[in-house]
Short mmCIF file of C-alpha atoms in Angstrom, two decimals:
data_model
loop_
_atom_site.label_atom_id
_atom_site.label_comp_id
_atom_site.label_asym_id
_atom_site.label_seq_id
_atom_site.Cartn_x
_atom_site.Cartn_y
_atom_site.Cartn_z
CA UNK Z 1 11.36 -0.46 10.55
CA UNK Z 2 7.90 -1.76 9.73
CA UNK Z 3 9.23 -5.29 9.20
CA UNK Z 4 11.14 -5.19 12.50
CA UNK Z 5 7.99 -4.06 14.30
CA UNK Z 6 5.86 -6.81 12.69
CA UNK Z 7 8.51 -9.45 13.42
CA UNK Z 8 8.51 -8.36 17.05
CA UNK Z 9 4.71 -8.74 17.22
CA UNK Z 10 4.93 -12.16 15.54
CA UNK Z 11 7.61 -13.31 18.02
CA UNK Z 12 5.32 -12.29 20.87
CA UNK Z 13 2.35 -13.99 19.13
CA UNK Z 14 0.47 -10.68 19.27
CA UNK Z 15 -0.62 -10.59 15.61
CA UNK Z 16 -1.79 -13.12 13.02
CA UNK Z 17 -0.89 -12.12 9.46
CA UNK Z 18 -3.75 -14.01 7.86
CA UNK Z 19 -6.44 -12.27 9.95
CA UNK Z 20 -9.34 -10.90 7.94
CA UNK Z 21 -9.71 -7.12 7.83
CA UNK Z 22 -11.30 -4.24 5.95
CA UNK Z 23 -9.71 -0.81 6.31
CA UNK Z 24 -11.10 2.31 4.63
CA UNK Z 25 -9.60 5.79 4.48
CA UNK Z 26 -10.01 9.01 2.53
CA UNK Z 27 -8.15 12.24 1.96
CA UNK Z 28 -6.04 14.06 -0.60
CA UNK Z 29 -2.50 13.79 -1.92
CA UNK Z 30 -0.03 16.66 -1.92
CA UNK Z 31 1.80 17.77 -5.08
CA UNK Z 32 4.70 15.61 -3.91
CA UNK Z 33 2.51 12.51 -3.84
CA UNK Z 34 2.26 12.28 -0.06
CA UNK Z 35 -0.87 11.91 2.04
CA UNK Z 36 -2.14 15.33 3.07
CA UNK Z 37 -2.26 14.93 6.84
CA UNK Z 38 -4.83 17.72 7.16
CA UNK Z 39 -7.42 15.88 5.05
CA UNK Z 40 -6.51 12.24 5.67
CA UNK Z 41 -8.95 10.32 7.86
CA UNK Z 42 -9.80 6.72 8.60
CA UNK Z 43 -13.22 5.41 7.65
CA UNK Z 44 -14.82 2.05 8.39
CA UNK Z 45 -12.40 -0.43 9.95
CA UNK Z 46 -13.40 -4.01 10.67
CA UNK Z 47 -11.28 -6.84 12.05
CA UNK Z 48 -11.31 -9.15 15.02
CA UNK Z 49 -7.53 -8.68 15.26
CA UNK Z 50 -6.91 -5.14 16.53
CA UNK Z 51 -3.13 -5.58 16.29
CA UNK Z 52 -3.51 -6.37 12.58
CA UNK Z 53 -5.39 -3.09 12.13
CA UNK Z 54 -2.49 -1.28 13.81
CA UNK Z 55 -0.06 -3.06 11.45
CA UNK Z 56 -2.12 -1.93 8.42
CA UNK Z 57 -2.18 1.67 9.65
CA UNK Z 58 1.58 1.58 10.23
CA UNK Z 59 2.11 0.02 6.80
CA UNK Z 60 0.16 2.84 5.13
CA UNK Z 61 2.30 5.38 7.00
CA UNK Z 62 5.44 3.52 5.87
CA UNK Z 63 4.27 3.44 2.24
CA UNK Z 64 3.56 7.16 2.46
CA UNK Z 65 6.95 7.83 4.07
CA UNK Z 66 8.77 5.77 1.42
CA UNK Z 67 7.46 7.89 -1.45
CA UNK Z 68 5.64 5.06 -3.25
CA UNK Z 69 2.52 7.22 -3.55
CA UNK Z 70 4.39 9.69 -5.80
CA UNK Z 71 3.25 7.52 -8.72
CA UNK Z 72 -0.25 8.81 -7.96
CA UNK Z 73 0.75 12.49 -7.84
CA UNK Z 74 -1.54 13.21 -10.82
CA UNK Z 75 -4.32 12.76 -8.28
CA UNK Z 76 -2.89 15.53 -6.06
CA UNK Z 77 -5.46 17.94 -4.69
CA UNK Z 78 -8.31 15.57 -5.53
CA UNK Z 79 -10.33 13.66 -2.96
CA UNK Z 80 -9.61 9.95 -2.94
CA UNK Z 81 -10.90 6.92 -1.11
CA UNK Z 82 -8.86 3.84 -0.29
CA UNK Z 83 -10.00 0.38 0.77
CA UNK Z 84 -7.70 -2.44 1.86
CA UNK Z 85 -9.11 -5.89 2.49
CA UNK Z 86 -7.94 -9.36 3.35
CA UNK Z 87 -10.28 -12.34 3.31
CA UNK Z 88 -9.83 -16.09 2.98
CA UNK Z 89 -9.02 -15.86 -0.74
CA UNK Z 90 -7.15 -12.64 -1.44
CA UNK Z 91 -5.56 -9.37 -0.40
CA UNK Z 92 -6.96 -6.39 -2.28
CA UNK Z 93 -6.68 -2.63 -2.45
CA UNK Z 94 -8.89 -0.15 -4.29
CA UNK Z 95 -8.06 3.54 -4.67
CA UNK Z 96 -10.64 5.84 -6.30
CA UNK Z 97 -10.51 9.51 -7.13
CA UNK Z 98 -12.92 11.72 -9.06
CA UNK Z 99 -11.49 14.03 -11.71
CA UNK Z 100 -13.03 17.19 -13.13
CA UNK Z 101 -14.06 15.46 -16.37
CA UNK Z 102 -14.28 12.06 -18.06
CA UNK Z 103 -11.56 13.17 -20.48
CA UNK Z 104 -9.18 13.95 -17.61
CA UNK Z 105 -10.00 10.60 -15.97
CA UNK Z 106 -9.22 8.72 -19.21
CA UNK Z 107 -5.98 10.69 -19.67
CA UNK Z 108 -4.72 9.94 -16.16
CA UNK Z 109 -5.83 6.32 -16.42
CA UNK Z 110 -3.81 5.95 -19.65
CA UNK Z 111 -0.74 7.60 -18.07
CA UNK Z 112 -0.91 5.32 -15.01
CA UNK Z 113 -1.39 2.27 -17.26
CA UNK Z 114 1.67 3.25 -19.31
CA UNK Z 115 3.74 3.78 -16.16
CA UNK Z 116 2.75 0.32 -14.91
CA UNK Z 117 3.65 -1.25 -18.27
CA UNK Z 118 7.09 0.39 -18.21
CA UNK Z 119 7.64 -0.76 -14.62
CA UNK Z 120 6.59 -4.33 -15.51
CA UNK Z 121 9.08 -4.43 -18.37
CA UNK Z 122 11.87 -3.09 -16.17
CA UNK Z 123 11.17 -5.60 -13.41
CA UNK Z 124 11.01 -8.60 -15.72
CA UNK Z 125 14.42 -8.06 -17.34
CA UNK Z 126 17.45 -10.33 -17.06
CA UNK Z 127 18.88 -8.45 -14.10
CA UNK Z 128 15.68 -8.70 -12.05
CA UNK Z 129 16.28 -9.67 -8.43
CA UNK Z 130 13.75 -11.16 -6.00
CA UNK Z 131 12.45 -7.71 -5.01
CA UNK Z 132 11.79 -6.95 -8.68
CA UNK Z 133 9.98 -10.27 -9.06
CA UNK Z 134 7.83 -9.50 -6.02
CA UNK Z 135 7.01 -6.04 -7.40
CA UNK Z 136 6.15 -7.69 -10.72
CA UNK Z 137 3.61 -9.94 -9.00
CA UNK Z 138 1.89 -6.86 -7.58
CA UNK Z 139 2.02 -5.00 -10.90
CA UNK Z 140 0.61 -7.97 -12.80
CA UNK Z 141 -2.31 -8.03 -10.38
CA UNK Z 142 -2.97 -4.30 -10.71
CA UNK Z 143 -5.56 -2.67 -12.95
CA UNK Z 144 -6.31 0.98 -13.58
CA UNK Z 145 -9.39 2.24 -15.38
CA UNK Z 146 -11.53 5.31 -15.89
CA UNK Z 147 -15.14 4.88 -14.81
CA UNK Z 148 -16.93 8.06 -15.82
CA UNK Z 149 -15.03 10.85 -14.05
CA UNK Z 150 -13.40 8.43 -11.60
CA UNK Z 151 -9.96 6.85 -11.70
CA UNK Z 152 -10.10 3.38 -10.15
CA UNK Z 153 -6.86 1.60 -9.28
CA UNK Z 154 -7.24 -2.00 -8.09
CA UNK Z 155 -4.80 -4.57 -6.75
CA UNK Z 156 -6.07 -8.09 -6.19
CA UNK Z 157 -3.50 -10.73 -5.23
CA UNK Z 158 -4.43 -14.28 -4.25
CA UNK Z 159 -3.70 -14.78 -0.57
CA UNK Z 160 -1.72 -17.97 -1.23
CA UNK Z 161 0.71 -15.87 -3.32
CA UNK Z 162 0.78 -12.63 -1.29
CA UNK Z 163 1.07 -14.07 2.23
CA UNK Z 164 4.15 -16.27 1.53
CA UNK Z 165 5.77 -13.25 -0.17
CA UNK Z 166 5.15 -11.10 2.91
CA UNK Z 167 6.39 -13.87 5.23
CA UNK Z 168 9.57 -14.27 3.15
CA UNK Z 169 10.25 -10.52 3.29
CA UNK Z 170 9.78 -10.54 7.06
CA UNK Z 171 12.13 -13.53 7.42
CA UNK Z 172 14.78 -11.78 5.28
CA UNK Z 173 14.52 -8.68 7.44
CA UNK Z 174 14.74 -10.73 10.61
CA UNK Z 175 17.92 -12.44 9.34
CA UNK Z 176 19.52 -9.12 8.33
CA UNK Z 177 21.82 -7.29 10.74
CA UNK Z 178 19.91 -4.78 12.85
CA UNK Z 179 20.43 -1.16 11.82
CA UNK Z 180 20.72 1.48 14.47
CA UNK Z 181 18.74 4.31 12.97
CA UNK Z 182 16.61 6.06 15.54
CA UNK Z 183 15.72 8.82 13.09
CA UNK Z 184 13.88 6.55 10.68
CA UNK Z 185 12.11 4.71 13.50
CA UNK Z 186 11.10 8.02 15.01
CA UNK Z 187 10.01 9.37 11.63
CA UNK Z 188 7.81 6.35 11.01
CA UNK Z 189 6.32 6.62 14.49
CA UNK Z 190 5.59 10.31 13.94
CA UNK Z 191 3.98 9.67 10.56
CA UNK Z 192 1.84 6.87 11.99
CA UNK Z 193 0.71 9.13 14.82
CA UNK Z 194 -0.13 11.91 12.35
CA UNK Z 195 -2.26 9.54 10.27
CA UNK Z 196 -4.24 8.47 13.35
#
């Protein structure tokens, strides 16, 4: 749904995917690893391309809806901050959350690091398809560490790698037969509205 929406904006020349932006947000995660809509709020947002900001907000809602954040469920109930940025050189994301102790931060950092290592191994096997290879690029450019009581999760992907990957995914979606699924479109729209 997100890809179809972005493709529509691209066809109408209403968004430029390589526009610079900085998007900040904060909140908490639920036990299920979803954004807690009661605490989630947008922080500083800067971009000359307002449509790109809308795409980023919709993308965060889609990531939340898809369940990808369940990998961070150990952070549930804790305040976190998130920063997404695109500049001339790279696309980056930083998620930070403060734990109750340095020991807890190190423990969660180790668990997340192990989970990423397992995922990397799984996605680099013989049966890996293009989606696995794309996920592997992201995982190889991810780093998790404990800094005092804080967990810091960083993704930093060179723009000349990330942007062609995104463009290829959009082209694949555009070439795929359209699915008639009003429920998922409506669900994504509702989630995006809730996160606003």
